[in-house]
């Protein structure tokens, strides 16, 4: 499935500044694998050493936080909008 | 989901107040009842900085009866690009005092309470207890988790906002009616992984975009109008000029507001968030030199390879002569190592010493055992070696 992934400012160093990039996969896991293949290093900023989503990063498929869906196994239908939202603390 | 008003209305508005707030009074949803609620409201703003500036100013103008300001810091020239509650003549003045003066100038009917202290686990519960609602405009994870935990433990709603460069986020956390900050982000990032505004910068006007969203939500909660931002995260991208919102669910496993809470009192937030990672701390121990020592090494013509691990923009503002720019991210990704000569002593520096400590851990792990970093970074260089250079 071809999907779009929104990249937050702090990870745009990996995507040459692009705020939105295309990726592919039937599940979030596959989408993130493709993303890391296209933009090496970005995967490690989203997933920890054990392959789980880092607890200060939220990933949404559409409006839904995948932590409350099927995590990395969450289905990513054709045309899905995926957002990566890391915690920031600036004020 | 609409919620009942947080505050009971004051008995009446004076003639002066009716004149001042007339543009609110003629909005049917606010009206006399809503304005009386604002008059009776007690709102605390944590931080009189980027978000606190517009938040305090609009809360004051809106007629919130009691406004508390918590800040321990003093106004610095580098604050004025965004912290519009302070002006040029306030540089060096306590932020809480300066902010209170502006609030009084905007609206003398507001009772301003100055908390000229750093918020700590010893005082946060007492300070929060006197208010109906908290607005969080702090600038670090440790304080943000403390604000969240105190608000949940006291059963108070609070309005959270956060900014970085061109990105903003905002939400209303109120455990009684929805999720808390820990439901959204269960753990803080390890130190050094997410840059602060002091490291990464922030567009000044972004503070207004997010601070005004926070005030908007404050007024809605206090007066009980509209759909509060409870259970939703508002995400703003200033470059694309897009606001989006996503759902934030209450986590049944949340250690603070879930079914079986394990956090029942305040914790050690510095330890929870860390100021610098253990690896960096270890690497820096015994391998930290002063800016003056670096100057002496340069003067003695020692065979060193000086690396500035900040970002290009920062390098352009000010740099130490002879330093090669290799941003910290290149060390974390491992691509920086091949640029380091094997036959020279590696000396790393950043703005203030935190990022260079993180990079030092990587460099030492790669076998450069005599590598060092400069404590206090380029700021210390400017202060002790060359005060003619600019700081930021």
XYZ file of C-alpha atoms in Angstrom:
483
model
C 0.000 0.000 0.000
C 1.345 3.395 -0.762
C 1.038 5.813 2.146
C 2.301 9.235 3.162
C 4.354 9.834 6.282
C 4.545 13.240 7.984
C 8.003 13.966 9.303
C 8.378 16.261 12.338
C 10.893 19.103 12.201
C 13.448 17.366 14.389
C 13.662 14.370 12.037
C 13.770 16.318 8.779
C 17.561 16.188 8.769
C 17.060 12.607 7.573
C 14.661 13.526 4.753
C 16.562 16.463 3.255
C 14.066 18.763 4.888
C 10.952 17.104 3.437
C 7.946 17.399 5.747
C 6.058 14.598 4.049
C 7.436 11.538 2.280
C 5.925 8.539 0.529
C 6.372 5.029 1.838
C 4.879 1.596 1.315
C 3.665 -1.366 3.315
C 0.594 -3.199 4.521
C 1.444 -2.585 8.170
C 3.171 0.170 10.070
C 6.171 -2.132 10.568
C 6.632 -2.463 6.803
C 6.079 1.261 6.271
C 8.796 2.120 8.800
C 11.181 -0.460 7.289
C 10.754 1.125 3.875
C 11.160 4.561 5.421
C 14.444 3.579 7.042
C 15.663 2.031 3.798
C 14.930 5.294 1.971
C 16.240 7.532 4.749
C 18.888 5.560 6.666
C 18.946 6.266 10.392
C 15.438 7.625 10.754
C 14.133 4.251 11.942
C 16.371 4.308 15.005
C 14.875 7.637 16.051
C 11.396 6.105 16.054
C 12.147 2.535 17.215
C 14.370 1.500 20.103
C 17.089 -1.190 20.111
C 14.499 -3.927 20.628
C 12.404 -2.743 17.695
C 9.590 -1.223 19.750
C 8.223 2.276 19.201
C 10.060 4.621 21.549
C 7.892 5.783 24.423
C 8.455 9.483 23.752
C 7.407 9.131 20.112
C 3.810 8.636 19.042
C 2.868 7.282 15.647
C -0.602 7.863 14.268
C -2.294 6.103 11.387
C -4.908 8.638 10.457
C -6.130 10.073 13.756
C -5.392 6.969 15.812
C -2.393 6.449 18.072
C -1.102 2.992 17.141
C -0.213 2.270 20.782
C -3.954 1.900 21.295
C -4.413 -0.068 18.060
C -2.132 -2.935 16.999
C 1.180 -1.150 17.437
C 3.604 -1.928 14.639
C 1.099 -4.441 13.249
C -1.491 -1.718 12.696
C -2.801 -1.944 9.146
C -1.883 0.915 6.820
C -4.527 1.068 4.083
C -3.839 2.573 0.674
C -3.518 6.342 0.945
C -3.213 6.344 4.752
C -1.688 9.387 6.391
C 0.886 8.422 8.988
C 2.194 10.989 11.464
C 5.244 10.732 13.668
C 4.903 13.026 16.669
C 7.842 13.130 19.091
C 7.680 14.809 22.467
C 9.099 18.311 22.511
C 9.419 20.407 25.645
C 10.198 23.919 24.439
C 8.256 26.793 25.925
C -17.554 16.652 24.656
C -18.538 19.839 26.467
C -17.777 20.278 30.145
C -19.451 22.287 32.898
C -17.849 25.646 33.799
C -14.832 25.292 36.076
C -15.589 28.441 38.062
C -18.684 29.892 39.718
C -19.556 33.442 38.636
C -18.570 36.446 40.760
C -21.498 38.314 42.292
C -21.352 41.241 39.911
C -19.307 43.335 37.509
C -18.616 46.975 38.317
C -19.466 49.749 35.861
C -15.775 49.960 34.949
C -15.669 46.255 34.292
C -18.764 46.355 32.092
C -17.116 49.079 29.986
C -13.815 47.243 29.767
C -15.259 43.849 28.874
C -18.146 44.996 26.693
C -16.871 43.151 23.595
C -17.005 39.927 25.586
C -20.355 40.717 27.185
C -22.133 41.059 23.872
C -20.997 37.597 22.714
C -23.977 35.433 23.673
C -21.799 32.446 24.663
C -19.715 34.505 27.069
C -22.090 37.203 28.226
C -22.391 38.516 31.753
C -22.272 35.024 33.290
C -19.079 34.067 31.462
C -17.306 37.313 32.291
C -18.273 36.938 35.962
C -16.740 33.472 35.902
C -13.503 34.888 34.477
C -13.517 37.507 37.229
C -13.738 34.762 39.840
C -11.096 32.585 38.153
C -7.638 31.905 39.530
C -5.179 30.859 36.831
C -1.511 30.023 37.316
C 0.956 30.370 34.478
C 4.081 28.279 34.952
C 6.875 30.130 33.191
C 6.867 33.703 31.948
C 8.806 32.835 28.822
C 7.840 32.163 25.216
C 4.421 30.626 25.858
C 3.854 32.378 29.184
C 4.250 35.824 27.603
C 1.233 35.798 25.272
C -0.711 33.567 27.663
C -0.372 35.972 30.583
C -1.103 39.019 28.445
C -4.307 37.615 26.955
C -5.468 36.110 30.248
C -4.973 39.535 31.833
C -6.781 41.353 29.062
C -9.631 38.836 29.177
C -10.296 39.730 32.796
C -9.139 36.640 34.684
C -9.448 37.850 38.272
C -6.338 36.281 39.769
C -3.252 35.499 37.724
C -0.264 33.716 39.234
C 3.169 33.804 37.629
C 5.873 31.270 38.472
C 9.370 31.989 37.215
C 12.772 32.116 38.892
C 14.730 33.376 35.889
C 15.794 36.867 34.867
C 15.127 38.511 31.513
C 17.953 37.998 29.037
C 18.421 39.901 25.789
C 18.008 36.644 23.831
C 14.489 36.291 25.302
C 13.160 39.459 23.682
C 12.805 37.918 20.192
C 9.709 36.077 21.469
C 8.952 36.840 25.125
C 6.877 39.901 24.390
C 5.694 40.456 27.943
C 9.219 41.739 28.659
C 10.872 44.760 27.078
C 14.361 46.157 26.604
C 14.340 47.940 29.955
C 13.477 44.670 31.699
C 16.764 42.957 30.788
C 18.305 41.706 34.021
C 15.021 41.993 35.912
C 13.235 38.994 37.441
C 10.832 37.609 34.843
C 8.002 37.184 37.336
C 8.314 40.857 38.369
C 8.599 42.075 34.800
C 5.607 39.976 33.698
C 3.526 41.198 36.647
C 4.263 44.805 35.714
C 3.052 44.207 32.150
C -0.082 42.454 33.393
C -0.890 45.423 35.651
C -0.377 47.799 32.750
C -2.704 45.764 30.515
C -5.374 45.360 33.175
C -5.088 46.933 36.637
C -8.192 45.018 37.748
C -6.226 41.750 37.747
C -4.809 40.553 41.036
C -1.298 39.352 40.143
C 0.438 36.871 42.406
C 4.189 36.605 41.936
C 5.880 33.281 42.660
C 9.488 34.194 42.227
C 10.753 30.660 42.770
C 11.800 27.603 40.828
C 8.973 25.095 40.888
C 10.117 22.059 42.899
C 8.559 18.980 44.422
C 8.656 20.861 47.747
C 6.500 23.794 46.639
C 4.496 22.722 43.578
C 1.538 21.221 45.450
C 1.140 24.254 47.728
C 1.414 26.705 44.838
C -1.010 24.823 42.562
C -3.560 24.300 45.353
C -4.588 27.961 45.276
C -5.579 27.933 41.582
C -8.450 26.615 39.458
C -6.385 26.015 36.355
C -2.722 25.753 35.384
C -1.170 26.906 32.100
C 2.094 25.084 31.386
C 4.650 27.186 29.563
C 7.810 25.559 30.898
C 10.786 24.613 28.785
C 12.010 21.235 29.965
C 10.754 17.688 30.386
C 11.466 17.403 34.109
C 9.241 20.357 34.984
C 6.571 19.257 32.519
C 6.227 15.827 34.114
C 6.175 17.454 37.561
C 3.437 19.896 36.489
C 1.419 16.995 35.081
C 1.785 14.815 38.149
C 0.951 17.638 40.566
C -2.121 18.620 38.534
C -3.383 15.024 38.383
C -2.735 14.420 42.087
C -4.630 17.625 42.923
C -7.424 16.843 40.440
C -6.853 20.072 38.515
C -7.021 20.610 34.760
C -4.041 22.084 33.006
C -3.330 23.386 29.558
C -0.174 22.136 27.970
C 1.677 23.690 25.070
C 5.050 22.990 23.552
C 7.089 24.539 20.756
C 10.179 23.850 18.667
C 11.342 25.764 15.607
C 8.158 25.860 13.458
C 6.207 23.107 15.239
C 3.748 23.511 18.064
C 1.610 21.137 20.081
C -1.154 21.829 22.587
C -3.636 19.839 24.627
C -5.760 19.999 27.760
C -4.935 17.368 30.341
C -7.572 16.687 32.978
C -7.438 13.165 34.374
C -11.000 13.372 35.666
C -12.346 13.809 32.134
C -9.599 12.472 29.886
C -5.953 11.560 29.504
C -2.912 13.083 31.211
C 0.496 13.920 29.755
C 1.813 10.484 30.760
C -0.965 8.861 28.697
C 0.324 10.792 25.682
C 4.055 10.440 26.330
C 4.726 7.744 28.952
C 8.429 8.548 29.165
C 10.663 11.497 28.376
C 13.322 11.145 25.686
C 16.809 10.349 26.922
C 18.772 13.541 27.506
C 20.421 14.854 24.381
C 18.034 13.113 21.978
C 15.539 15.961 21.610
C 17.052 19.421 21.334
C 15.709 22.287 23.411
C 14.779 25.699 21.970
C 18.114 26.990 23.284
C 19.848 24.401 21.096
C 17.494 24.201 18.130
C 15.832 27.598 18.092
C 12.208 28.650 17.929
C 10.339 31.037 15.684
C 9.283 33.900 17.941
C 5.749 34.235 16.675
C 5.139 30.494 17.142
C 4.829 31.325 20.858
C 1.804 33.467 20.051
C 0.211 30.743 17.931
C 0.426 28.147 20.690
C 0.099 30.520 23.679
C -3.135 31.884 22.251
C -4.497 28.362 21.765
C -3.752 27.769 25.447
C -5.623 30.927 26.494
C -8.503 30.024 24.198
C -8.805 26.675 25.971
C -8.456 28.333 29.391
C -11.364 30.644 28.694
C -13.483 27.747 27.421
C -12.809 25.644 30.520
C -13.380 28.508 32.957
C -16.661 29.545 31.361
C -17.823 26.102 30.211
C -18.242 26.917 26.530
C -17.307 25.041 23.375
C -15.471 21.780 22.885
C -12.393 21.701 25.095
C -9.157 20.218 23.786
C -9.484 17.290 26.215
C -8.445 13.980 24.664
C -7.082 15.666 21.565
C -3.623 16.834 20.605
C -3.509 19.923 18.441
C -0.506 19.974 16.115
C 0.526 23.122 14.309
C 2.987 23.409 11.437
C 3.821 27.059 10.874
C 5.686 26.449 7.604
C 2.723 24.719 6.004
C 0.198 26.779 7.999
C -1.709 23.700 9.010
C -3.489 22.846 12.221
C -4.378 19.202 12.720
C -5.611 17.259 15.687
C -5.255 13.642 16.680
C -6.947 11.650 19.411
C -5.248 11.191 22.750
C -6.640 8.233 24.632
C -6.655 7.771 28.349
C -4.242 4.906 28.942
C -5.830 2.365 31.302
C -2.267 1.298 32.170
C -1.125 4.865 32.906
C 1.007 4.693 36.072
C -0.504 7.974 37.272
C -4.132 8.202 36.148
C -4.817 4.596 35.041
C -6.728 1.828 36.783
C -3.902 0.732 39.069
C -1.726 3.772 39.617
C 1.811 3.164 40.841
C 2.684 6.849 41.072
C 0.729 8.196 44.025
C 3.001 11.064 44.993
C 5.574 13.297 43.346
C 8.796 11.606 42.226
C 12.377 12.713 41.535
C 11.928 14.405 38.149
C 15.591 15.183 37.524
C 16.353 11.484 37.901
C 13.305 10.527 35.789
C 14.311 12.790 32.909
C 18.059 12.951 33.438
C 20.007 16.048 32.601
C 22.731 14.237 30.722
C 22.888 10.527 29.856
C 24.902 8.140 31.982
C 27.191 7.382 29.054
C 27.900 11.063 28.486
C 28.440 11.628 32.198
C 30.912 8.757 32.299
C 32.741 9.881 29.168
C 33.051 13.441 30.444
C 34.410 12.441 33.852
C 38.135 13.178 33.835
C 37.942 14.178 30.160
C 36.633 17.711 30.436
C 38.881 20.682 29.828
C 38.172 24.383 30.327
C 38.034 26.924 27.525
C 41.255 28.441 28.892
C 42.961 25.045 28.755
C 41.876 24.771 25.120
C 43.315 28.217 24.449
C 46.608 27.128 26.065
C 46.696 23.985 23.903
C 46.176 26.104 20.784
C 48.834 28.608 21.883
C 51.326 25.790 22.527
C 50.553 24.564 19.010
C 49.580 21.145 20.295
C 48.519 18.557 17.762
C 44.771 18.665 18.343
C 41.711 18.222 16.137
C 39.029 20.604 17.386
C 35.459 19.636 16.502
C 32.401 21.841 16.935
C 29.418 19.479 17.309
C 26.729 22.184 17.028
C 24.650 22.947 13.939
C 25.659 25.060 10.923
C 23.499 28.043 11.958
C 25.055 28.124 15.398
C 28.539 27.857 13.918
C 27.811 30.906 11.792
C 26.790 32.948 14.837
C 30.041 32.320 16.672
C 32.825 29.747 16.488
C 36.189 28.963 17.970
C 38.966 29.601 15.423
C 40.171 26.371 13.835
C 37.151 24.281 14.837
C 35.746 21.855 12.263
C 31.963 21.612 12.240
C 30.581 18.073 12.577
C 27.067 18.164 14.105
C 26.324 15.855 17.039
C 23.777 13.952 14.943
C 26.618 12.730 12.707
C 28.270 11.180 15.765
C 25.051 9.468 16.867
C 24.623 8.104 13.336
C 28.252 6.976 13.310
C 29.173 8.832 10.111
C 31.370 11.383 11.901
C 34.015 8.931 13.040
C 35.646 8.485 9.636
C 36.388 12.226 9.580
C 38.441 12.064 12.763
C 42.238 11.743 12.358
C 43.795 8.836 14.276
C 47.028 10.674 15.069
C 45.643 13.772 16.771
C 44.015 14.436 20.102
C 40.304 14.949 19.557
C 38.772 17.962 21.337
C 34.993 18.407 21.111
C 32.901 21.418 21.990
C 29.307 22.623 21.640
C 27.344 25.575 23.024
C 27.456 24.728 26.717
C 28.922 21.235 27.066
C 25.938 18.860 27.003
C 25.968 17.878 23.356
C 29.767 17.572 23.252
C 29.566 15.176 26.221
C 27.117 13.005 24.256
C 29.415 13.034 21.225
C 32.416 12.329 23.471
C 30.791 9.080 24.606
C 30.563 7.955 20.962
C 34.130 9.031 20.191
C 35.570 7.268 23.241
C 33.612 4.120 22.457
C 35.216 4.169 19.027
C 38.650 3.963 20.623
C 39.737 7.605 20.801
C 40.544 7.152 24.471
C 42.366 10.472 24.987
C 39.546 12.564 23.489
C 38.218 15.414 25.655
C 35.438 17.975 25.528
C 35.265 21.608 26.573
C 33.134 22.182 29.663
C 30.827 25.137 29.147
C 31.414 25.050 25.392
C 31.692 28.103 23.189
C 29.824 30.196 25.774
C 32.658 29.603 28.186
C 35.189 30.405 25.439
C 33.521 33.766 24.866
C 33.362 34.486 28.584
C 36.912 33.536 29.528
C 38.984 33.758 26.340
C 37.457 36.202 23.891
C 34.639 38.409 25.276
C 34.535 40.351 21.996
C 32.621 37.471 20.379
C 28.801 37.341 20.369
C 26.791 34.860 22.441
C 23.334 33.480 21.784
